[in-house]
JSON list of C-alpha atoms in Angstrom, two decimals:
[
{"chain": "A", "resi": 245, "resn": "MET", "atom": "CA", "xyz": [-7.22, -43.92, 161.69]},
{"chain": "A", "resi": 246, "resn": "SER", "atom": "CA", "xyz": [-5.39, -40.86, 160.44]},
{"chain": "A", "resi": 247, "resn": "GLN", "atom": "CA", "xyz": [-2.94, -40.61, 157.61]},
{"chain": "A", "resi": 248, "resn": "GLU", "atom": "CA", "xyz": [0.75, -39.90, 157.88]},
{"chain": "A", "resi": 249, "resn": "ASN", "atom": "CA", "xyz": [1.78, -37.06, 160.23]},
{"chain": "A", "resi": 250, "resn": "GLY", "atom": "CA", "xyz": [-1.67, -36.69, 161.80]},
{"chain": "A", "resi": 251, "resn": "THR", "atom": "CA", "xyz": [-3.39, -35.56, 158.61]},
{"chain": "A", "resi": 252, "resn": "LEU", "atom": "CA", "xyz": [-7.13, -36.15, 158.84]},
{"chain": "A", "resi": 253, "resn": "ILE", "atom": "CA", "xyz": [-8.22, -34.64, 155.52]},
{"chain": "A", "resi": 254, "resn": "LYS", "atom": "CA", "xyz": [-6.07, -34.22, 152.43]},
{"chain": "A", "resi": 255, "resn": "VAL", "atom": "CA", "xyz": [-7.33, -32.37, 149.37]},
{"chain": "A", "resi": 256, "resn": "GLU", "atom": "CA", "xyz": [-5.43, -32.72, 146.09]},
{"chain": "A", "resi": 257, "resn": "ASP", "atom": "CA", "xyz": [-6.04, -30.44, 143.11]},
{"chain": "A", "resi": 258, "resn": "LEU", "atom": "CA", "xyz": [-9.78, -30.11, 143.81]},
{"chain": "A", "resi": 259, "resn": "GLN", "atom": "CA", "xyz": [-11.93, -28.71, 141.02]},
{"chain": "A", "resi": 260, "resn": "VAL", "atom": "CA", "xyz": [-15.67, -28.11, 141.05]},
{"chain": "A", "resi": 261, "resn": "THR", "atom": "CA", "xyz": [-17.45, -26.79, 137.99]},
{"chain": "A", "resi": 262, "resn": "PHE", "atom": "CA", "xyz": [-21.17, -26.01, 137.70]},
{"chain": "A", "resi": 263, "resn": "THR", "atom": "CA", "xyz": [-23.07, -25.47, 134.50]},
{"chain": "A", "resi": 264, "resn": "GLU", "atom": "CA", "xyz": [-25.63, -22.71, 134.70]},
{"chain": "A", "resi": 265, "resn": "PRO", "atom": "CA", "xyz": [-27.83, -21.47, 131.84]},
{"chain": "A", "resi": 266, "resn": "GLY", "atom": "CA", "xyz": [-25.49, -19.81, 129.40]},
{"chain": "A", "resi": 267, "resn": "ARG", "atom": "CA", "xyz": [-22.32, -20.12, 131.46]},
{"chain": "A", "resi": 268, "resn": "THR", "atom": "CA", "xyz": [-19.92, -22.43, 133.22]},
{"chain": "A", "resi": 269, "resn": "VAL", "atom": "CA", "xyz": [-18.99, -21.57, 136.79]},
{"chain": "A", "resi": 270, "resn": "HIS", "atom": "CA", "xyz": [-15.57, -22.68, 138.02]},
{"chain": "A", "resi": 271, "resn": "ALA", "atom": "CA", "xyz": [-16.38, -22.72, 141.74]},
{"chain": "A", "resi": 272, "resn": "ILE", "atom": "CA", "xyz": [-13.12, -24.41, 142.84]},
{"chain": "A", "resi": 273, "resn": "THR", "atom": "CA", "xyz": [-10.01, -24.24, 140.68]},
{"chain": "A", "resi": 274, "resn": "GLY", "atom": "CA", "xyz": [-7.30, -26.74, 141.64]},
{"chain": "A", "resi": 275, "resn": "LEU", "atom": "CA", "xyz": [-7.32, -26.30, 145.41]},
{"chain": "A", "resi": 276, "resn": "SER", "atom": "CA", "xyz": [-4.94, -28.38, 147.56]},
{"chain": "A", "resi": 277, "resn": "THR", "atom": "CA", "xyz": [-4.64, -28.40, 151.36]},
{"chain": "A", "resi": 278, "resn": "GLU", "atom": "CA", "xyz": [-4.38, -30.65, 154.42]},
{"chain": "A", "resi": 279, "resn": "ILE", "atom": "CA", "xyz": [-6.24, -30.55, 157.71]},
{"chain": "A", "resi": 280, "resn": "LYS", "atom": "CA", "xyz": [-4.54, -32.09, 160.71]},
{"chain": "A", "resi": 281, "resn": "GLN", "atom": "CA", "xyz": [-6.10, -33.96, 163.60]},
{"chain": "A", "resi": 282, "resn": "GLY", "atom": "CA", "xyz": [-7.22, -31.49, 166.29]},
{"chain": "A", "resi": 283, "resn": "GLU", "atom": "CA", "xyz": [-6.67, -28.44, 164.07]},
{"chain": "A", "resi": 284, "resn": "VAL", "atom": "CA", "xyz": [-9.18, -25.59, 163.86]},
{"chain": "A", "resi": 285, "resn": "VAL", "atom": "CA", "xyz": [-9.13, -24.19, 160.32]},
{"chain": "A", "resi": 286, "resn": "VAL", "atom": "CA", "xyz": [-11.18, -21.08, 159.54]},
{"chain": "A", "resi": 287, "resn": "VAL", "atom": "CA", "xyz": [-11.94, -20.28, 155.91]},
{"chain": "A", "resi": 288, "resn": "ILE", "atom": "CA", "xyz": [-12.57, -16.63, 155.04]},
{"chain": "A", "resi": 289, "resn": "GLY", "atom": "CA", "xyz": [-13.03, -14.74, 151.79]},
{"chain": "A", "resi": 290, "resn": "PRO", "atom": "CA", "xyz": [-15.50, -12.67, 149.77]},
{"chain": "A", "resi": 291, "resn": "SER", "atom": "CA", "xyz": [-18.99, -13.99, 148.99]},
{"chain": "A", "resi": 292, "resn": "GLY", "atom": "CA", "xyz": [-19.05, -16.31, 145.99]},
{"chain": "A", "resi": 293, "resn": "CYS", "atom": "CA", "xyz": [-15.36, -17.24, 146.25]},
{"chain": "A", "resi": 294, "resn": "GLY", "atom": "CA", "xyz": [-16.08, -20.97, 146.71]},
{"chain": "A", "resi": 295, "resn": "LYS", "atom": "CA", "xyz": [-15.82, -21.30, 150.51]},
{"chain": "A", "resi": 296, "resn": "SER", "atom": "CA", "xyz": [-19.11, -23.14, 151.02]},
{"chain": "A", "resi": 297, "resn": "THR", "atom": "CA", "xyz": [-18.56, -25.27, 147.92]},
{"chain": "A", "resi": 298, "resn": "PHE", "atom": "CA", "xyz": [-15.15, -26.30, 149.27]},
{"chain": "A", "resi": 299, "resn": "LEU", "atom": "CA", "xyz": [-16.68, -27.21, 152.64]},
{"chain": "A", "resi": 300, "resn": "ARG", "atom": "CA", "xyz": [-19.52, -29.19, 151.04]},
{"chain": "A", "resi": 301, "resn": "THR", "atom": "CA", "xyz": [-17.11, -31.22, 148.90]},
{"chain": "A", "resi": 302, "resn": "LEU", "atom": "CA", "xyz": [-15.25, -32.33, 152.05]},
{"chain": "A", "resi": 303, "resn": "ASN", "atom": "CA", "xyz": [-18.14, -34.67, 152.83]},
{"chain": "A", "resi": 304, "resn": "MET", "atom": "CA", "xyz": [-19.14, -35.09, 149.19]},
{"chain": "A", "resi": 305, "resn": "LEU", "atom": "CA", "xyz": [-22.35, -33.06, 149.36]},
{"chain": "A", "resi": 306, "resn": "GLU", "atom": "CA", "xyz": [-20.92, -31.52, 146.18]},
{"chain": "A", "resi": 307, "resn": "THR", "atom": "CA", "xyz": [-19.25, -33.88, 143.74]},
{"chain": "A", "resi": 308, "resn": "PRO", "atom": "CA", "xyz": [-15.78, -32.78, 142.61]},
{"chain": "A", "resi": 309, "resn": "THR", "atom": "CA", "xyz": [-15.29, -32.38, 138.86]},
{"chain": "A", "resi": 310, "resn": "ALA", "atom": "CA", "xyz": [-11.65, -33.38, 139.31]},
{"chain": "A", "resi": 311, "resn": "GLY", "atom": "CA", "xyz": [-9.11, -33.94, 142.06]},
{"chain": "A", "resi": 312, "resn": "ARG", "atom": "CA", "xyz": [-9.21, -36.14, 145.15]},
{"chain": "A", "resi": 313, "resn": "ILE", "atom": "CA", "xyz": [-10.26, -35.89, 148.79]},
{"chain": "A", "resi": 314, "resn": "PHE", "atom": "CA", "xyz": [-8.79, -38.27, 151.36]},
{"chain": "A", "resi": 315, "resn": "PHE", "atom": "CA", "xyz": [-10.47, -38.63, 154.74]},
{"chain": "A", "resi": 316, "resn": "GLU", "atom": "CA", "xyz": [-8.64, -40.77, 157.30]},
{"chain": "A", "resi": 317, "resn": "GLY", "atom": "CA", "xyz": [-6.63, -42.25, 154.45]},
{"chain": "A", "resi": 318, "resn": "GLN", "atom": "CA", "xyz": [-9.66, -43.21, 152.33]},
{"chain": "A", "resi": 319, "resn": "ASP", "atom": "CA", "xyz": [-10.20, -41.63, 148.92]},
{"chain": "A", "resi": 320, "resn": "LEU", "atom": "CA", "xyz": [-13.78, -40.32, 149.10]},
{"chain": "A", "resi": 321, "resn": "THR", "atom": "CA", "xyz": [-13.77, -39.63, 145.36]},
{"chain": "A", "resi": 322, "resn": "SER", "atom": "CA", "xyz": [-13.06, -43.27, 144.47]},
{"chain": "A", "resi": 323, "resn": "GLU", "atom": "CA", "xyz": [-15.99, -45.24, 143.04]},
{"chain": "A", "resi": 324, "resn": "GLU", "atom": "CA", "xyz": [-15.24, -48.09, 145.48]},
{"chain": "A", "resi": 325, "resn": "CYS", "atom": "CA", "xyz": [-15.70, -45.79, 148.48]},
{"chain": "A", "resi": 326, "resn": "ASP", "atom": "CA", "xyz": [-18.98, -45.92, 150.40]},
{"chain": "A", "resi": 327, "resn": "VAL", "atom": "CA", "xyz": [-19.24, -42.23, 151.22]},
{"chain": "A", "resi": 328, "resn": "ASN", "atom": "CA", "xyz": [-22.14, -42.77, 153.63]},
{"chain": "A", "resi": 329, "resn": "VAL", "atom": "CA", "xyz": [-19.94, -44.81, 155.96]},
{"chain": "A", "resi": 330, "resn": "HIS", "atom": "CA", "xyz": [-17.33, -42.03, 156.15]},
{"chain": "A", "resi": 331, "resn": "ARG", "atom": "CA", "xyz": [-19.96, -39.30, 156.32]},
{"chain": "A", "resi": 332, "resn": "GLN", "atom": "CA", "xyz": [-21.05, -40.68, 159.70]},
{"chain": "A", "resi": 333, "resn": "LYS", "atom": "CA", "xyz": [-17.70, -39.48, 161.06]},
{"chain": "A", "resi": 334, "resn": "ILE", "atom": "CA", "xyz": [-18.07, -35.99, 159.56]},
{"chain": "A", "resi": 335, "resn": "GLY", "atom": "CA", "xyz": [-20.38, -33.67, 161.48]},
{"chain": "A", "resi": 336, "resn": "MET", "atom": "CA", "xyz": [-21.93, -30.85, 159.43]},
{"chain": "A", "resi": 337, "resn": "VAL", "atom": "CA", "xyz": [-23.61, -27.70, 160.69]},
{"chain": "A", "resi": 338, "resn": "PHE", "atom": "CA", "xyz": [-25.41, -25.55, 158.14]},
{"chain": "A", "resi": 339, "resn": "GLN", "atom": "CA", "xyz": [-26.37, -21.91, 157.96]},
{"chain": "A", "resi": 340, "resn": "HIS", "atom": "CA", "xyz": [-30.11, -22.66, 158.28]},
{"chain": "A", "resi": 341, "resn": "PHE", "atom": "CA", "xyz": [-29.99, -25.35, 161.00]},
{"chain": "A", "resi": 342, "resn": "ASN", "atom": "CA", "xyz": [-31.75, -28.09, 158.93]},
{"chain": "A", "resi": 343, "resn": "LEU", "atom": "CA", "xyz": [-33.64, -29.44, 161.95]},
{"chain": "A", "resi": 344, "resn": "PHE", "atom": "CA", "xyz": [-36.67, -31.66, 161.35]},
{"chain": "A", "resi": 345, "resn": "PRO", "atom": "CA", "xyz": [-39.63, -29.36, 162.13]},
{"chain": "A", "resi": 346, "resn": "ASN", "atom": "CA", "xyz": [-42.00, -32.22, 163.03]},
{"chain": "A", "resi": 347, "resn": "MET", "atom": "CA", "xyz": [-39.72, -33.65, 165.75]},
{"chain": "A", "resi": 348, "resn": "ASN", "atom": "CA", "xyz": [-38.83, -32.25, 169.15]},
{"chain": "A", "resi": 349, "resn": "VAL", "atom": "CA", "xyz": [-35.25, -31.38, 170.06]},
{"chain": "A", "resi": 350, "resn": "LYS", "atom": "CA", "xyz": [-34.44, -34.72, 171.66]},
{"chain": "A", "resi": 351, "resn": "LYS", "atom": "CA", "xyz": [-35.89, -36.70, 168.74]},
{"chain": "A", "resi": 352, "resn": "ASN", "atom": "CA", "xyz": [-33.92, -34.54, 166.28]},
{"chain": "A", "resi": 353, "resn": "MET", "atom": "CA", "xyz": [-30.79, -35.55, 168.16]},
{"chain": "A", "resi": 354, "resn": "THR", "atom": "CA", "xyz": [-31.43, -39.25, 168.70]},
{"chain": "A", "resi": 355, "resn": "LEU", "atom": "CA", "xyz": [-32.90, -40.18, 165.30]},
{"chain": "A", "resi": 356, "resn": "ALA", "atom": "CA", "xyz": [-29.66, -40.78, 163.36]},
{"chain": "A", "resi": 357, "resn": "PRO", "atom": "CA", "xyz": [-27.60, -42.63, 166.00]},
{"chain": "A", "resi": 358, "resn": "VAL", "atom": "CA", "xyz": [-30.54, -44.95, 166.76]},
{"chain": "A", "resi": 359, "resn": "GLN", "atom": "CA", "xyz": [-31.44, -45.58, 163.10]},
{"chain": "A", "resi": 360, "resn": "LEU", "atom": "CA", "xyz": [-27.81, -46.28, 162.24]},
{"chain": "A", "resi": 361, "resn": "LYS", "atom": "CA", "xyz": [-27.62, -48.62, 165.25]},
{"chain": "A", "resi": 362, "resn": "LYS", "atom": "CA", "xyz": [-24.81, -46.62, 166.84]},
{"chain": "A", "resi": 363, "resn": "LYS", "atom": "CA", "xyz": [-26.78, -46.36, 170.10]},
{"chain": "A", "resi": 364, "resn": "THR", "atom": "CA", "xyz": [-29.88, -47.82, 171.70]},
{"chain": "A", "resi": 365, "resn": "GLN", "atom": "CA", "xyz": [-32.72, -45.35, 172.26]},
{"chain": "A", "resi": 366, "resn": "ALA", "atom": "CA", "xyz": [-31.92, -45.25, 175.98]},
{"chain": "A", "resi": 367, "resn": "GLU", "atom": "CA", "xyz": [-28.22, -44.57, 175.35]},
{"chain": "A", "resi": 368, "resn": "ALA", "atom": "CA", "xyz": [-29.08, -41.91, 172.76]},
{"chain": "A", "resi": 369, "resn": "ASP", "atom": "CA", "xyz": [-31.56, -40.22, 175.11]},
{"chain": "A", "resi": 370, "resn": "GLU", "atom": "CA", "xyz": [-28.97, -40.11, 177.87]},
{"chain": "A", "resi": 371, "resn": "ARG", "atom": "CA", "xyz": [-26.27, -38.70, 175.59]},
{"chain": "A", "resi": 372, "resn": "ALA", "atom": "CA", "xyz": [-28.71, -36.14, 174.11]},
{"chain": "A", "resi": 373, "resn": "MET", "atom": "CA", "xyz": [-29.53, -34.80, 177.56]},
{"chain": "A", "resi": 374, "resn": "GLU", "atom": "CA", "xyz": [-25.84, -34.67, 178.47]},
{"chain": "A", "resi": 375, "resn": "LEU", "atom": "CA", "xyz": [-25.05, -32.62, 175.34]},
{"chain": "A", "resi": 376, "resn": "LEU", "atom": "CA", "xyz": [-28.07, -30.36, 175.80]},
{"chain": "A", "resi": 377, "resn": "ARG", "atom": "CA", "xyz": [-26.88, -29.63, 179.33]},
{"chain": "A", "resi": 378, "resn": "ARG", "atom": "CA", "xyz": [-23.49, -28.68, 177.92]},
{"chain": "A", "resi": 379, "resn": "VAL", "atom": "CA", "xyz": [-25.08, -26.01, 175.71]},
{"chain": "A", "resi": 380, "resn": "GLY", "atom": "CA", "xyz": [-27.61, -24.89, 178.32]},
{"chain": "A", "resi": 381, "resn": "LEU", "atom": "CA", "xyz": [-30.68, -26.30, 176.57]},
{"chain": "A", "resi": 382, "resn": "ASP", "atom": "CA", "xyz": [-31.61, -29.36, 178.66]},
{"chain": "A", "resi": 383, "resn": "ASP", "atom": "CA", "xyz": [-34.90, -27.64, 179.55]},
{"chain": "A", "resi": 384, "resn": "ARG", "atom": "CA", "xyz": [-35.79, -27.47, 175.83]},
{"chain": "A", "resi": 385, "resn": "ALA", "atom": "CA", "xyz": [-35.52, -31.20, 175.04]},
{"chain": "A", "resi": 386, "resn": "GLY", "atom": "CA", "xyz": [-39.28, -31.49, 174.44]},
{"chain": "A", "resi": 387, "resn": "ALA", "atom": "CA", "xyz": [-39.58, -28.26, 172.44]},
{"chain": "A", "resi": 388, "resn": "PHE", "atom": "CA", "xyz": [-40.09, -28.20, 168.66]},
{"chain": "A", "resi": 389, "resn": "PRO", "atom": "CA", "xyz": [-37.78, -26.18, 166.39]},
{"chain": "A", "resi": 390, "resn": "GLN", "atom": "CA", "xyz": [-40.40, -23.46, 165.77]},
{"chain": "A", "resi": 391, "resn": "GLN", "atom": "CA", "xyz": [-40.46, -22.80, 169.53]},
{"chain": "A", "resi": 392, "resn": "LEU", "atom": "CA", "xyz": [-36.72, -22.02, 169.62]},
{"chain": "A", "resi": 393, "resn": "SER", "atom": "CA", "xyz": [-34.77, -18.87, 168.84]},
{"chain": "A", "resi": 394, "resn": "GLY", "atom": "CA", "xyz": [-32.25, -18.96, 166.00]},
{"chain": "A", "resi": 395, "resn": "GLY", "atom": "CA", "xyz": [-29.35, -19.24, 168.43]},
{"chain": "A", "resi": 396, "resn": "GLN", "atom": "CA", "xyz": [-31.03, -22.13, 170.24]},
{"chain": "A", "resi": 397, "resn": "LYS", "atom": "CA", "xyz": [-31.72, -23.92, 166.93]},
{"chain": "A", "resi": 398, "resn": "GLN", "atom": "CA", "xyz": [-28.10, -23.61, 165.91]},
{"chain": "A", "resi": 399, "resn": "ARG", "atom": "CA", "xyz": [-26.87, -24.90, 169.27]},
{"chain": "A", "resi": 400, "resn": "VAL", "atom": "CA", "xyz": [-29.20, -27.89, 168.84]},
{"chain": "A", "resi": 401, "resn": "ALA", "atom": "CA", "xyz": [-27.85, -28.41, 165.30]},
{"chain": "A", "resi": 402, "resn": "ILE", "atom": "CA", "xyz": [-24.29, -28.51, 166.70]},
{"chain": "A", "resi": 403, "resn": "VAL", "atom": "CA", "xyz": [-25.06, -31.02, 169.45]},
{"chain": "A", "resi": 404, "resn": "ARG", "atom": "CA", "xyz": [-27.10, -33.09, 167.00]},
{"chain": "A", "resi": 405, "resn": "ALA", "atom": "CA", "xyz": [-23.95, -33.43, 164.87]},
{"chain": "A", "resi": 406, "resn": "LEU", "atom": "CA", "xyz": [-21.96, -34.33, 168.00]},
{"chain": "A", "resi": 407, "resn": "MET", "atom": "CA", "xyz": [-24.37, -37.21, 168.72]},
{"chain": "A", "resi": 408, "resn": "MET", "atom": "CA", "xyz": [-22.61, -39.19, 165.98]},
{"chain": "A", "resi": 409, "resn": "GLU", "atom": "CA", "xyz": [-19.24, -38.69, 167.73]},
{"chain": "A", "resi": 410, "resn": "PRO", "atom": "CA", "xyz": [-17.65, -37.32, 164.56]},
{"chain": "A", "resi": 411, "resn": "ASP", "atom": "CA", "xyz": [-13.91, -37.10, 163.94]},
{"chain": "A", "resi": 412, "resn": "VAL", "atom": "CA", "xyz": [-14.29, -33.67, 162.33]},
{"chain": "A", "resi": 413, "resn": "MET", "atom": "CA", "xyz": [-16.92, -30.92, 162.40]},
{"chain": "A", "resi": 414, "resn": "LEU", "atom": "CA", "xyz": [-17.65, -28.77, 159.35]},
{"chain": "A", "resi": 415, "resn": "PHE", "atom": "CA", "xyz": [-19.42, -25.44, 159.93]},
{"chain": "A", "resi": 416, "resn": "ASP", "atom": "CA", "xyz": [-20.89, -23.59, 156.94]},
{"chain": "A", "resi": 417, "resn": "GLU", "atom": "CA", "xyz": [-21.43, -19.98, 158.03]},
{"chain": "A", "resi": 418, "resn": "PRO", "atom": "CA", "xyz": [-23.13, -21.15, 161.24]},
{"chain": "A", "resi": 419, "resn": "THR", "atom": "CA", "xyz": [-23.93, -17.64, 162.48]},
{"chain": "A", "resi": 420, "resn": "SER", "atom": "CA", "xyz": [-24.84, -15.78, 159.29]},
{"chain": "A", "resi": 421, "resn": "ALA", "atom": "CA", "xyz": [-28.60, -16.43, 159.60]},
{"chain": "A", "resi": 422, "resn": "LEU", "atom": "CA", "xyz": [-28.68, -15.30, 163.24]},
{"chain": "A", "resi": 423, "resn": "ASP", "atom": "CA", "xyz": [-29.62, -11.99, 164.82]},
{"chain": "A", "resi": 424, "resn": "PRO", "atom": "CA", "xyz": [-26.42, -10.31, 166.06]},
{"chain": "A", "resi": 425, "resn": "GLU", "atom": "CA", "xyz": [-27.23, -10.85, 169.75]},
{"chain": "A", "resi": 426, "resn": "MET", "atom": "CA", "xyz": [-27.48, -14.61, 169.21]},
{"chain": "A", "resi": 427, "resn": "VAL", "atom": "CA", "xyz": [-24.14, -15.00, 167.44]},
{"chain": "A", "resi": 428, "resn": "GLY", "atom": "CA", "xyz": [-22.13, -15.07, 170.67]},
{"chain": "A", "resi": 429, "resn": "GLU", "atom": "CA", "xyz": [-24.00, -18.02, 172.19]},
{"chain": "A", "resi": 430, "resn": "VAL", "atom": "CA", "xyz": [-23.24, -20.17, 169.13]},
{"chain": "A", "resi": 431, "resn": "LEU", "atom": "CA", "xyz": [-19.60, -19.08, 168.90]},
{"chain": "A", "resi": 432, "resn": "ASP", "atom": "CA", "xyz": [-19.18, -19.90, 172.61]},
{"chain": "A", "resi": 433, "resn": "VAL", "atom": "CA", "xyz": [-20.24, -23.50, 171.96]},
{"chain": "A", "resi": 434, "resn": "MET", "atom": "CA", "xyz": [-17.78, -23.69, 169.04]},
{"chain": "A", "resi": 435, "resn": "LYS", "atom": "CA", "xyz": [-14.98, -22.29, 171.20]},
{"chain": "A", "resi": 436, "resn": "GLU", "atom": "CA", "xyz": [-15.66, -24.98, 173.81]},
{"chain": "A", "resi": 437, "resn": "LEU", "atom": "CA", "xyz": [-15.45, -27.65, 171.11]},
{"chain": "A", "resi": 438, "resn": "ALA", "atom": "CA", "xyz": [-12.14, -26.25, 169.89]},
{"chain": "A", "resi": 439, "resn": "LYS", "atom": "CA", "xyz": [-10.76, -26.27, 173.44]},
{"chain": "A", "resi": 440, "resn": "GLY", "atom": "CA", "xyz": [-11.79, -29.91, 173.72]},
{"chain": "A", "resi": 441, "resn": "GLY", "atom": "CA", "xyz": [-9.58, -30.82, 170.75]},
{"chain": "A", "resi": 442, "resn": "MET", "atom": "CA", "xyz": [-12.26, -31.25, 168.07]},
{"chain": "A", "resi": 443, "resn": "THR", "atom": "CA", "xyz": [-10.96, -30.98, 164.50]},
{"chain": "A", "resi": 444, "resn": "MET", "atom": "CA", "xyz": [-12.99, -28.18, 162.90]},
{"chain": "A", "resi": 445, "resn": "VAL", "atom": "CA", "xyz": [-13.26, -26.51, 159.50]},
{"chain": "A", "resi": 446, "resn": "VAL", "atom": "CA", "xyz": [-15.29, -23.32, 159.78]},
{"chain": "A", "resi": 447, "resn": "VAL", "atom": "CA", "xyz": [-16.47, -21.05, 156.96]},
{"chain": "A", "resi": 448, "resn": "THR", "atom": "CA", "xyz": [-17.39, -17.76, 158.63]},
{"chain": "A", "resi": 449, "resn": "HIS", "atom": "CA", "xyz": [-17.53, -13.97, 158.38]},
{"chain": "A", "resi": 450, "resn": "GLU", "atom": "CA", "xyz": [-16.77, -13.69, 162.11]},
{"chain": "A", "resi": 451, "resn": "MET", "atom": "CA", "xyz": [-13.22, -12.35, 162.02]},
{"chain": "A", "resi": 452, "resn": "GLY", "atom": "CA", "xyz": [-13.00, -12.13, 165.81]},
{"chain": "A", "resi": 453, "resn": "PHE", "atom": "CA", "xyz": [-13.69, -15.86, 166.06]},
{"chain": "A", "resi": 454, "resn": "ALA", "atom": "CA", "xyz": [-11.07, -16.58, 163.37]},
{"chain": "A", "resi": 455, "resn": "ARG", "atom": "CA", "xyz": [-8.53, -14.49, 165.24]},
{"chain": "A", "resi": 456, "resn": "GLU", "atom": "CA", "xyz": [-9.23, -16.03, 168.63]},
{"chain": "A", "resi": 457, "resn": "VAL", "atom": "CA", "xyz": [-9.85, -19.71, 167.88]},
{"chain": "A", "resi": 458, "resn": "ALA", "atom": "CA", "xyz": [-8.21, -20.69, 164.58]},
{"chain": "A", "resi": 459, "resn": "ASP", "atom": "CA", "xyz": [-4.92, -22.53, 164.41]},
{"chain": "A", "resi": 460, "resn": "ARG", "atom": "CA", "xyz": [-4.83, -21.65, 160.72]},
{"chain": "A", "resi": 461, "resn": "VAL", "atom": "CA", "xyz": [-6.78, -19.21, 158.57]},
{"chain": "A", "resi": 462, "resn": "ILE", "atom": "CA", "xyz": [-7.33, -19.88, 154.87]},
{"chain": "A", "resi": 463, "resn": "PHE", "atom": "CA", "xyz": [-8.18, -16.92, 152.64]},
{"chain": "A", "resi": 464, "resn": "MET", "atom": "CA", "xyz": [-10.02, -17.94, 149.48]},
{"chain": "A", "resi": 465, "resn": "SER", "atom": "CA", "xyz": [-10.72, -15.90, 146.39]},
{"chain": "A", "resi": 466, "resn": "GLU", "atom": "CA", "xyz": [-11.96, -16.99, 142.95]},
{"chain": "A", "resi": 467, "resn": "GLY", "atom": "CA", "xyz": [-12.16, -20.64, 143.85]},
{"chain": "A", "resi": 468, "resn": "ASN", "atom": "CA", "xyz": [-8.74, -21.14, 145.34]},
{"chain": "A", "resi": 469, "resn": "ILE", "atom": "CA", "xyz": [-6.53, -20.50, 148.37]},
{"chain": "A", "resi": 470, "resn": "MET", "atom": "CA", "xyz": [-4.79, -17.17, 147.94]},
{"chain": "A", "resi": 471, "resn": "GLU", "atom": "CA", "xyz": [-3.05, -17.12, 151.30]},
{"chain": "A", "resi": 472, "resn": "GLU", "atom": "CA", "xyz": [-3.00, -19.15, 154.51]},
{"chain": "A", "resi": 473, "resn": "GLY", "atom": "CA", "xyz": [-1.27, -18.89, 157.84]},
{"chain": "A", "resi": 474, "resn": "THR", "atom": "CA", "xyz": [-1.74, -18.31, 161.55]},
{"chain": "A", "resi": 475, "resn": "PRO", "atom": "CA", "xyz": [-4.34, -15.70, 162.54]},
{"chain": "A", "resi": 476, "resn": "GLN", "atom": "CA", "xyz": [-1.49, -13.34, 163.35]},
{"chain": "A", "resi": 477, "resn": "GLU", "atom": "CA", "xyz": [0.10, -13.79, 159.90]},
{"chain": "A", "resi": 478, "resn": "ILE", "atom": "CA", "xyz": [-3.20, -13.36, 158.07]},
{"chain": "A", "resi": 479, "resn": "PHE", "atom": "CA", "xyz": [-4.65, -10.43, 160.02]},
{"chain": "A", "resi": 480, "resn": "GLU", "atom": "CA", "xyz": [-1.51, -8.52, 160.96]},
{"chain": "A", "resi": 481, "resn": "HIS", "atom": "CA", "xyz": [0.90, -9.30, 158.12]},
{"chain": "A", "resi": 482, "resn": "PRO", "atom": "CA", "xyz": [-1.19, -10.09, 155.01]},
{"chain": "A", "resi": 483, "resn": "LYS", "atom": "CA", "xyz": [0.97, -10.55, 151.93]},
{"chain": "A", "resi": 484, "resn": "CYS", "atom": "CA", "xyz": [-1.28, -10.55, 148.89]},
{"chain": "A", "resi": 485, "resn": "ASP", "atom": "CA", "xyz": [-3.15, -7.43, 147.76]},
{"chain": "A", "resi": 486, "resn": "ARG", "atom": "CA", "xyz": [-6.44, -9.27, 147.47]},
{"chain": "A", "resi": 487, "resn": "LEU", "atom": "CA", "xyz": [-6.31, -10.27, 151.15]},
{"chain": "A", "resi": 488, "resn": "LYS", "atom": "CA", "xyz": [-5.30, -6.72, 152.17]},
{"chain": "A", "resi": 489, "resn": "ASP", "atom": "CA", "xyz": [-8.24, -5.35, 150.22]},
{"chain": "A", "resi": 490, "resn": "PHE", "atom": "CA", "xyz": [-10.63, -7.89, 151.77]},
{"chain": "A", "resi": 491, "resn": "LEU", "atom": "CA", "xyz": [-9.45, -7.15, 155.31]},
{"chain": "A", "resi": 492, "resn": "SER", "atom": "CA", "xyz": [-9.77, -3.39, 154.76]},
{"chain": "A", "resi": 493, "resn": "LYS", "atom": "CA", "xyz": [-13.49, -3.98, 154.12]},
{"chain": "A", "resi": 494, "resn": "VAL", "atom": "CA", "xyz": [-14.26, -6.39, 156.96]},
{"chain": "A", "resi": 495, "resn": "LEU", "atom": "CA", "xyz": [-12.08, -5.26, 159.88]}
]
């Protein structure tokens, strides 16, 4: 169920403040945006500008200090909302894979859907093998995370999230912990997902990916959106000086 005009996620005046010893950090300062069904949104910006915090609040891994987040019309920030129910429809892929080290690849993938009674073990096993085939890892189903390369771990993390058949996928710098030669194999999987119509919000430093795959690029600085637009608008016709300065360093 999406909101009016195909909006899947709506963020209104989001604020996130952390208290650290001796100082208050305003990580997000009144950010508002919408993410449409089937849209690929790439979030770029300097380190420490609030990109990952913004992404983590979308499934309430960080609690907003103020503002509201609507997902499929439901206010996730409302006390009446059971966030865990909605979180099942939000796939999340982290920088450091977060696989269970004591379980093999297939078990990592089937655990959640079986425990949450979304699938029987047999159905989950079948789906896991299907997804592993898609990312070229069906021969690694019995391997444990420590036996995989970084790129393989991240591909497993992506298909593990897909096991829950999410309505949106959130990627938090999915390639930044990888050796450069492994980045491409993970981005290829993400490109395939985008082609298949998956709604995606991706925080990344991979400007080539942003340029090629994004429908919309959001540039963040100091906890808010400074500029947003199509890849062409952002990379070829940046308006604000802060974005121009950022691009001069990364392109």
